PDB file of C-alpha atoms and ligand atoms in Angstrom:
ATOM      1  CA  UNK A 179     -20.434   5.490 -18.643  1.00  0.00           C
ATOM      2  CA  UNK A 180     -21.311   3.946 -15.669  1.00  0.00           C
ATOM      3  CA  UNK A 181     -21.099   4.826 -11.935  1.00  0.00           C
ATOM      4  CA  UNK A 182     -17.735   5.157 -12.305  1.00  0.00           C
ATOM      5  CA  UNK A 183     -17.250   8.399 -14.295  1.00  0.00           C
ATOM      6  CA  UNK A 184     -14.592  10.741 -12.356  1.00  0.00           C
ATOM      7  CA  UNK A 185     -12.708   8.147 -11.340  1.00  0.00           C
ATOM      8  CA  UNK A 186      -8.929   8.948 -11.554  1.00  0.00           C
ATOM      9  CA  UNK A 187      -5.815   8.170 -10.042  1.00  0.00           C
ATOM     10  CA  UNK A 188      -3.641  10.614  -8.744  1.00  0.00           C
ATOM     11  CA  UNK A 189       0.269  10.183  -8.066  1.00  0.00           C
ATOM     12  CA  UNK A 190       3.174  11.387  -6.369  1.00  0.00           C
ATOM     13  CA  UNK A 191       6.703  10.295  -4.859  1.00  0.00           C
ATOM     14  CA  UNK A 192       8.147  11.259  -1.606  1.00  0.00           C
ATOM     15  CA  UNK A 193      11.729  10.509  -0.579  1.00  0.00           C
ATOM     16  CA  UNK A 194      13.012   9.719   2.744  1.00  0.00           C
ATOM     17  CA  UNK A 195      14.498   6.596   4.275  1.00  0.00           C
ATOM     18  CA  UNK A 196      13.088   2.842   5.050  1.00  0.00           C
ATOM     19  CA  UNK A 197      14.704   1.331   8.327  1.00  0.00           C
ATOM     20  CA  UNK A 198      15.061  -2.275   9.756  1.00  0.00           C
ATOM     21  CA  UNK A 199      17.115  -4.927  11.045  1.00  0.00           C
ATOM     22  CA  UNK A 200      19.323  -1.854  12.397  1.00  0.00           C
ATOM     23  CA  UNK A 201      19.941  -0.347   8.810  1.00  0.00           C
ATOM     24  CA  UNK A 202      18.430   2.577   6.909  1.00  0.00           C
ATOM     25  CA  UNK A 203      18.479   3.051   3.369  1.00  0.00           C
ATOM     26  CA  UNK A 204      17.112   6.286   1.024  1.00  0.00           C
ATOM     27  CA  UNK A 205      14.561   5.677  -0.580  1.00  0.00           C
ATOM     28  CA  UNK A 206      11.514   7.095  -3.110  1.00  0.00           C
ATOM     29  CA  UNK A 207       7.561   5.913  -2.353  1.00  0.00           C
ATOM     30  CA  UNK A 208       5.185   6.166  -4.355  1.00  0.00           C
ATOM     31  CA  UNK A 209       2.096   7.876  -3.594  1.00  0.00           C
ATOM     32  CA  UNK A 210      -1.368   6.745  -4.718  1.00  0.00           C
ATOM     33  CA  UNK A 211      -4.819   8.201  -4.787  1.00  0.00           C
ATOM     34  CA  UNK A 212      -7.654   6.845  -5.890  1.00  0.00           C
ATOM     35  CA  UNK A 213     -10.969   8.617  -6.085  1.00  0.00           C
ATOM     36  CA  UNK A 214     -12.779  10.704  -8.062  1.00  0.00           C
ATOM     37  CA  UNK A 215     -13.696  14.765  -7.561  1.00  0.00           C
ATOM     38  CA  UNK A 216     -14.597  14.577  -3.950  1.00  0.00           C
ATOM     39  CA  UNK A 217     -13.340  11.582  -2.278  1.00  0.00           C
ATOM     40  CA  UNK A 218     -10.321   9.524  -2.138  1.00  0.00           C
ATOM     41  CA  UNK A 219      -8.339   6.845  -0.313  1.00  0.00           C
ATOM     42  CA  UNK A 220      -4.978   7.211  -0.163  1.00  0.00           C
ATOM     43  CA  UNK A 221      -2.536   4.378  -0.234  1.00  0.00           C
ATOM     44  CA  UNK A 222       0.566   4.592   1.763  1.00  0.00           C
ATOM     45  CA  UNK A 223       1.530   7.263   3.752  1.00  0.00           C
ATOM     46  CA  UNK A 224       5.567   7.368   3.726  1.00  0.00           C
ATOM     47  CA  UNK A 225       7.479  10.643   4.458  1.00  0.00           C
ATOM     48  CA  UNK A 226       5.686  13.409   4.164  1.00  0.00           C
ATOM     49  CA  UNK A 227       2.275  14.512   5.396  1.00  0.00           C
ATOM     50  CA  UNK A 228       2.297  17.277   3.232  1.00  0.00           C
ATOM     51  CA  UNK A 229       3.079  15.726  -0.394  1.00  0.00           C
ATOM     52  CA  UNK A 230       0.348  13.739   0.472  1.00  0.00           C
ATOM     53  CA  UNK A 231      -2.024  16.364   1.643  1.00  0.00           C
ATOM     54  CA  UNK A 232      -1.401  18.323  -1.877  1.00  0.00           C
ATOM     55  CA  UNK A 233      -2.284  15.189  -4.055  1.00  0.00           C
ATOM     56  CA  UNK A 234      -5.427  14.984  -1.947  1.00  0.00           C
ATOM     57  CA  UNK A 235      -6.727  18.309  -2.263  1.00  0.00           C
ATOM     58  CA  UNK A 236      -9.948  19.395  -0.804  1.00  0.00           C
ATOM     59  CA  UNK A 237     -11.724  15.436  -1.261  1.00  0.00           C
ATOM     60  CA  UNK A 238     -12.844  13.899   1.508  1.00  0.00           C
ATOM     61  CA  UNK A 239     -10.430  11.012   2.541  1.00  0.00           C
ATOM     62  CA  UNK A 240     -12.181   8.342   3.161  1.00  0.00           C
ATOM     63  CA  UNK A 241      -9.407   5.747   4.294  1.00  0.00           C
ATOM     64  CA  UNK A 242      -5.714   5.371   4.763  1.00  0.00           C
ATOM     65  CA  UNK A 243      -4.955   2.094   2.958  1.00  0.00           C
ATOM     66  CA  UNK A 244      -1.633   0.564   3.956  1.00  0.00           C
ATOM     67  CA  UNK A 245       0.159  -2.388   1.618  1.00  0.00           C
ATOM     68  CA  UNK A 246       2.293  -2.827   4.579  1.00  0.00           C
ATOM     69  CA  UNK A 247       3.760  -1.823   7.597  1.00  0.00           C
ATOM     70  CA  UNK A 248       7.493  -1.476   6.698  1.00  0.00           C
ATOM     71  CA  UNK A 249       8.198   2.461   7.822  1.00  0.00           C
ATOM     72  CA  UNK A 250       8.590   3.997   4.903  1.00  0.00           C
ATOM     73  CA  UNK A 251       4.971   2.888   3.648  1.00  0.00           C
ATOM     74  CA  UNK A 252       3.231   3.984   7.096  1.00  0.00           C
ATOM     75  CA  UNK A 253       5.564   6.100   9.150  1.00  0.00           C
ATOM     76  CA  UNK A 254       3.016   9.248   8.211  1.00  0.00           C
ATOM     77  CA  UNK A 255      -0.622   7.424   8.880  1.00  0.00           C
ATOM     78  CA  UNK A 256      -0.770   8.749  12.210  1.00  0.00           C
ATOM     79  CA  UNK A 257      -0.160  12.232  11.790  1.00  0.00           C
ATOM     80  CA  UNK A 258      -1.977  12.053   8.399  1.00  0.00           C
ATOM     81  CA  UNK A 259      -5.082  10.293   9.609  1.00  0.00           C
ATOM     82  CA  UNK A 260      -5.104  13.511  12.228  1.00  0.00           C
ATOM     83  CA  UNK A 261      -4.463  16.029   9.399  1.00  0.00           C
ATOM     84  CA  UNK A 262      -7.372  14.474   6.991  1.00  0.00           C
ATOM     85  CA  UNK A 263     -10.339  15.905   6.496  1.00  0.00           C
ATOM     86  CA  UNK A 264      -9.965  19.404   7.549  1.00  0.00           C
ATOM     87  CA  UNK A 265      -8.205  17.724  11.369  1.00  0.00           C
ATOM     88  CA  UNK A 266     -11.697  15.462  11.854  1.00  0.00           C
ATOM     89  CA  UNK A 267      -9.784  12.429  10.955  1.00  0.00           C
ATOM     90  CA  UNK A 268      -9.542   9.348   8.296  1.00  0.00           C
ATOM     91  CA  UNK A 269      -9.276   5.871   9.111  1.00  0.00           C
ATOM     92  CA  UNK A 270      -5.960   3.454   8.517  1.00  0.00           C
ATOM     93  CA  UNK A 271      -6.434  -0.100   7.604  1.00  0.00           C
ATOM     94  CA  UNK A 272      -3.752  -2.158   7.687  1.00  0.00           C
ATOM     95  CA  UNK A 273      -3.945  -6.338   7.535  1.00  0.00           C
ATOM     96  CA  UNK A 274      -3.626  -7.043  11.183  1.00  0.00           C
ATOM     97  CA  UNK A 275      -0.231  -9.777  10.087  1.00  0.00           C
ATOM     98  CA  UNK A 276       1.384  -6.822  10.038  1.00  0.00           C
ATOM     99  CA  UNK A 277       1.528  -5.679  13.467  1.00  0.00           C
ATOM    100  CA  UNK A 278       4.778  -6.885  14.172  1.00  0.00           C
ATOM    101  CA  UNK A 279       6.224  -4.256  11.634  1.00  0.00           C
ATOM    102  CA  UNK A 280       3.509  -1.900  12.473  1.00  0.00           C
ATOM    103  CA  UNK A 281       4.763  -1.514  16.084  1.00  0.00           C
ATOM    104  CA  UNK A 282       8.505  -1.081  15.491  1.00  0.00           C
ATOM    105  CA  UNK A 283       7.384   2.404  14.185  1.00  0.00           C
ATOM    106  CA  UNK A 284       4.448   3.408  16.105  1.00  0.00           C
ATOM    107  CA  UNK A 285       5.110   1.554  19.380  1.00  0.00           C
ATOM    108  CA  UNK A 286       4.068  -1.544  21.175  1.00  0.00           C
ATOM    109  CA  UNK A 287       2.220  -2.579  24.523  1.00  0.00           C
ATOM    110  CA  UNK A 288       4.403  -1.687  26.320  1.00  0.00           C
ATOM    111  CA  UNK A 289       5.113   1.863  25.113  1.00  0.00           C
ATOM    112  CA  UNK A 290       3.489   4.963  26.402  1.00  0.00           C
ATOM    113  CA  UNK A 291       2.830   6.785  23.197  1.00  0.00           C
ATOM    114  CA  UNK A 292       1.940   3.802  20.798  1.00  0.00           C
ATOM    115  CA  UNK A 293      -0.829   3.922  18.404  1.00  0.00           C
ATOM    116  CA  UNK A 294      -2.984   1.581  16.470  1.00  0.00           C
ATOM    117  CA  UNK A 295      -4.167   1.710  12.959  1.00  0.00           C
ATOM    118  CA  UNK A 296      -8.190   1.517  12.856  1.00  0.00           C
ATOM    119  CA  UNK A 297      -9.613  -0.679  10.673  1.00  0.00           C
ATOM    120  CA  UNK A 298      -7.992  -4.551   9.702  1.00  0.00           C
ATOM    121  CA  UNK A 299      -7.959  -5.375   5.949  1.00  0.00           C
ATOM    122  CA  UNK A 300      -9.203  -8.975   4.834  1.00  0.00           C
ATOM    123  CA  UNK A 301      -8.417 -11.103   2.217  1.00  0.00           C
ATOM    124  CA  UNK A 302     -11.880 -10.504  -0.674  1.00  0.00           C
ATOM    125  CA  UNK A 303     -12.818  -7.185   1.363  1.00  0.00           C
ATOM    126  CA  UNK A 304     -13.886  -4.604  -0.570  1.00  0.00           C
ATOM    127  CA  UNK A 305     -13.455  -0.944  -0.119  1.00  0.00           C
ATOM    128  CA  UNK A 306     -15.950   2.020  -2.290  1.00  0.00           C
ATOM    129  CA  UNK A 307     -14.663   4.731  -3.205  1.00  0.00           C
ATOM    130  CA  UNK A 308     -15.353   7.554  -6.262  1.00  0.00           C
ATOM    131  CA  UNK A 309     -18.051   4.949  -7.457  1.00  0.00           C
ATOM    132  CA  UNK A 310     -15.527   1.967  -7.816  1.00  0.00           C
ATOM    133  CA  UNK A 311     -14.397  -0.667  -5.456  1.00  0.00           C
ATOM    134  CA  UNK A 312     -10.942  -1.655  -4.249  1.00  0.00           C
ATOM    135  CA  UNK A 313     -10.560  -5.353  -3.438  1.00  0.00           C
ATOM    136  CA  UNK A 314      -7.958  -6.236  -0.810  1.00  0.00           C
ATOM    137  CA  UNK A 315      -5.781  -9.401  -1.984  1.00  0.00           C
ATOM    138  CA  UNK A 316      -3.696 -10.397   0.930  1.00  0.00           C
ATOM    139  CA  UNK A 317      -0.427 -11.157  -0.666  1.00  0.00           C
ATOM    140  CA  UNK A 318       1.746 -12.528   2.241  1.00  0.00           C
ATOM    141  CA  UNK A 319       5.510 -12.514   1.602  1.00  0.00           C
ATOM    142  CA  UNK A 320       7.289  -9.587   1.367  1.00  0.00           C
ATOM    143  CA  UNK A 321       5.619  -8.641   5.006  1.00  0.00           C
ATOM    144  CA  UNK A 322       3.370 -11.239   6.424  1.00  0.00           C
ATOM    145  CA  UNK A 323       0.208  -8.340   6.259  1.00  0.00           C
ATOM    146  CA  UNK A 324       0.769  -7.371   2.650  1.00  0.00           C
ATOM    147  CA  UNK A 325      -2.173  -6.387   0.531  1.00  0.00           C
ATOM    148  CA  UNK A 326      -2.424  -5.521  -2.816  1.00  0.00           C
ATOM    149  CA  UNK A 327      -5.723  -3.422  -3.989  1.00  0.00           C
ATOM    150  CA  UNK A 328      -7.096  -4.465  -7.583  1.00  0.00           C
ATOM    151  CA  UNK A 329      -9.519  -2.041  -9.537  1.00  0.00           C
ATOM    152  CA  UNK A 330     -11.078  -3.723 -12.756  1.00  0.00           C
ATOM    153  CA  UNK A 331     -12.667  -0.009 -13.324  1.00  0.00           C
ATOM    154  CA  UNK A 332      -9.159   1.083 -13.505  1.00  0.00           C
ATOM    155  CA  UNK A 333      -7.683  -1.643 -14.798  1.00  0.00           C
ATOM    156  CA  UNK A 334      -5.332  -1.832 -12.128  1.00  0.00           C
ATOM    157  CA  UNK A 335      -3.099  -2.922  -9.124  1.00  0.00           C
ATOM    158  CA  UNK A 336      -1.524  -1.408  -6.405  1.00  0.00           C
ATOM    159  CA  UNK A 337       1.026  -3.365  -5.504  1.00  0.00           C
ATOM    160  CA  UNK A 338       3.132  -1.279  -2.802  1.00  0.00           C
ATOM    161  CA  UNK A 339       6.563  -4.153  -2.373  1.00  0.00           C
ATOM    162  CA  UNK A 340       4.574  -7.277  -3.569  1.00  0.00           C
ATOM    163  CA  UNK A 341       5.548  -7.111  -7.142  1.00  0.00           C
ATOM    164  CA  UNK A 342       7.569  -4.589  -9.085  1.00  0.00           C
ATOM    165  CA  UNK A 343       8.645  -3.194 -12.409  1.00  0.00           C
ATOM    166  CA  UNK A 344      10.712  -6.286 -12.487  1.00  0.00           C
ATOM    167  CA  UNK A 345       9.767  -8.556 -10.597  1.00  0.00           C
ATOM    168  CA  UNK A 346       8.872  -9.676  -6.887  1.00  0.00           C
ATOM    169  CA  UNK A 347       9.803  -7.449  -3.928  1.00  0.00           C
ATOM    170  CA  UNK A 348      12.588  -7.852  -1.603  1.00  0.00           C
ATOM    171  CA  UNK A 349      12.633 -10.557   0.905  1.00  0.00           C
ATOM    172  CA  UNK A 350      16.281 -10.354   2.244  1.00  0.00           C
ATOM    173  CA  UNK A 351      15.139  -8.960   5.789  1.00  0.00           C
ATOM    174  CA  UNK A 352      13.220  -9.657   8.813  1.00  0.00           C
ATOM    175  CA  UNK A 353       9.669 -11.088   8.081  1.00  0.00           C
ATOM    176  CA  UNK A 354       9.985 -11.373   4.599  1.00  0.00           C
ATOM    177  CA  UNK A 355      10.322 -15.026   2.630  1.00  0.00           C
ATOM    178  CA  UNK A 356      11.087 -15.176  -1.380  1.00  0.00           C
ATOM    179  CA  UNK A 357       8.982 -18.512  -1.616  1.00  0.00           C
ATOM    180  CA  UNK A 358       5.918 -17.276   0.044  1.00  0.00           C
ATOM    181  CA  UNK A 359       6.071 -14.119  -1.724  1.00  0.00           C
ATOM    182  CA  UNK A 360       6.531 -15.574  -5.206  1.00  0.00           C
ATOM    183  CA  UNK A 361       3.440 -18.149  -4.324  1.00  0.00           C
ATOM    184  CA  UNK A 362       1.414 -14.997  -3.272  1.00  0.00           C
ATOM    185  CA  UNK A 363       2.121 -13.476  -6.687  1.00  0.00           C
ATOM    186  CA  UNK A 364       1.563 -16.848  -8.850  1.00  0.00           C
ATOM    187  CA  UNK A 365      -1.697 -17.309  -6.645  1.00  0.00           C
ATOM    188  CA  UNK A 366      -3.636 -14.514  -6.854  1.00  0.00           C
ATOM    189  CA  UNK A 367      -1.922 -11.513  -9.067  1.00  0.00           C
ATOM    190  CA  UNK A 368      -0.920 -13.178 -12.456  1.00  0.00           C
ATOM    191  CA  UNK A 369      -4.121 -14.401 -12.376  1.00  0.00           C
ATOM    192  CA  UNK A 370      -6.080 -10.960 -13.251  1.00  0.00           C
ATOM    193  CA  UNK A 371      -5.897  -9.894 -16.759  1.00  0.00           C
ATOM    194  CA  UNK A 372      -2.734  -9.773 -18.362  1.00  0.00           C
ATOM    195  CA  UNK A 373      -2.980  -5.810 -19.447  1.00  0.00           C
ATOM    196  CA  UNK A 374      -3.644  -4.984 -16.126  1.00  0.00           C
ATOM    197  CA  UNK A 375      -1.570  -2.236 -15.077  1.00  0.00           C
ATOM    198  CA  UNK A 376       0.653  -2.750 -11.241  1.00  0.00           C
ATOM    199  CA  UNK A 377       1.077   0.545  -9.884  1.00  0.00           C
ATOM    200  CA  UNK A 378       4.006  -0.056  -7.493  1.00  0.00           C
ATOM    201  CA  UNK A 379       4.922   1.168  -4.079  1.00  0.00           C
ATOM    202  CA  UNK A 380       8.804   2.359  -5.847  1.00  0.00           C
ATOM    203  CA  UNK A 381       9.726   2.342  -9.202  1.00  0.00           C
ATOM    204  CA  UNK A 382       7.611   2.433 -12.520  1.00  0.00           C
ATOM    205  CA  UNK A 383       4.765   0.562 -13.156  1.00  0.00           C
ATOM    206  CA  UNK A 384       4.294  -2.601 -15.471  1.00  0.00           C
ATOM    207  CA  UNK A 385       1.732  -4.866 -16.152  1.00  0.00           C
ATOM    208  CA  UNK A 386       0.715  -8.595 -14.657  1.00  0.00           C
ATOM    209  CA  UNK A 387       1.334  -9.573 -18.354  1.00  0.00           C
ATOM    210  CA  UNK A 388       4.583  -8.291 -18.660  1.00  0.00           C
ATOM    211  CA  UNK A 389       6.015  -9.579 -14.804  1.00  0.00           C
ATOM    212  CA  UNK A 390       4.387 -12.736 -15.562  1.00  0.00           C
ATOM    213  CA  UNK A 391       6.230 -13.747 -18.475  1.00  0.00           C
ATOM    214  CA  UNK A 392       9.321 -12.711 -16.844  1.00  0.00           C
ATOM    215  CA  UNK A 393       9.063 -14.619 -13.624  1.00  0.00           C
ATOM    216  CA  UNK A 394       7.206 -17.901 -14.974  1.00  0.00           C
ATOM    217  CA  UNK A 395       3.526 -18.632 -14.584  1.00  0.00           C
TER     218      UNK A 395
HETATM  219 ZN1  LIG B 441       8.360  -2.834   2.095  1.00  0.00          ZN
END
């Protein structure tokens, strides 16, 4: 084995509600951490600071890693990057498209109490962690910042709304668009190995192979 030995991904989901264009829904997230015995990033951080405390455990947390910036996907990262690491803080990163959706949660300019995530994701950037890397694919569509996070250790994806059990994620709301989201996909997801497994931001997880064949190549 190499360097990667203890790595493991550890899950939970949270429900709550996802909010925009004046509507709210219910909704289940999917938390993911990725790590191995003593240190972690966590992706997403929807409704609970808690439920994701408990998957954490006592490993460090090195980042907050958000897909996106619709609410129910980063609503949390403030309070949780103040709660991580025993109250000395973790950093979010977030793809800086996303600020529009980032600041009808956590504020604007011109609001006294906003808040900024701390670190921008980039297309090819790659994040260590638990003796594997994370590689950020920017995978605009269903929000103009979304990232995806592909481990070939793991042999997987993390998707959060880009691409489901299913197929691609919603685009029927503000700054979302179907044909740039399915280009995203055909551009840089169905191109990793087929078996690779998409852990999703809702629902079950799949494989590229599997979502591939069902949306066309
Ligand atoms: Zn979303």
């Amino acid at each position: 084995m190499g360097a990667a030995t203890g790595l493991r991904v550890d899950h939970a989901v949270t429900s709550g509600t996802f909010s925009l264009d004046g509507e709210t829904f219910d909704v289940d997230n999917n938390i993911w951490v990725v790590g191995d015995d003593t240190e972690c990033v966590v992706i997403d951080a929807p409704h609970s600071v808690e439920d994701i405390l408990a998957v954490v455990g006592e490993r460090t947390v090195k980042a907050i890693v958000l897909t996106h910036a619709h609410d129910d996907h980063c609503r949390m990262a403030p309070p949780l990057r103040a709660a991580a690491n025993g109250g000395s803080g973790a950093p979010i990163m977030l793809h800086p498209d996303d600020r529009p959706l980032w600041e009808l949660t956590h504020g604007g300019p011109d609001d006294e109490d906003a808040t900024l995530w701390d670190l921008d994701l980039a297309d090819g950037q790659e994040i260590s962690v638990g003796g594997t890397t994370l590689t950020v694919i920017h995978t605009p569509g269903h929000a103009p910042g979304a990232v995806c996070l592909y481990s070939a250790d793991l042999g997987a994806v993390f998707t959060g709304d880009t691409l489901f059990h299913g197929g691609p994620g919603a685009t029927g709301r503000s700054f979302s668009d179907r044909p740039t989201l399915e280009a995203s996909i055909r551009a840089s997801l169905f191109d990793l190995p087929a078996d690779t497994v998409v852990h999703t931001g809702h629902g079950d997880d799949t494989t590229i192979g599997a979502e591939a064949d069902a949306l066309g190549r």
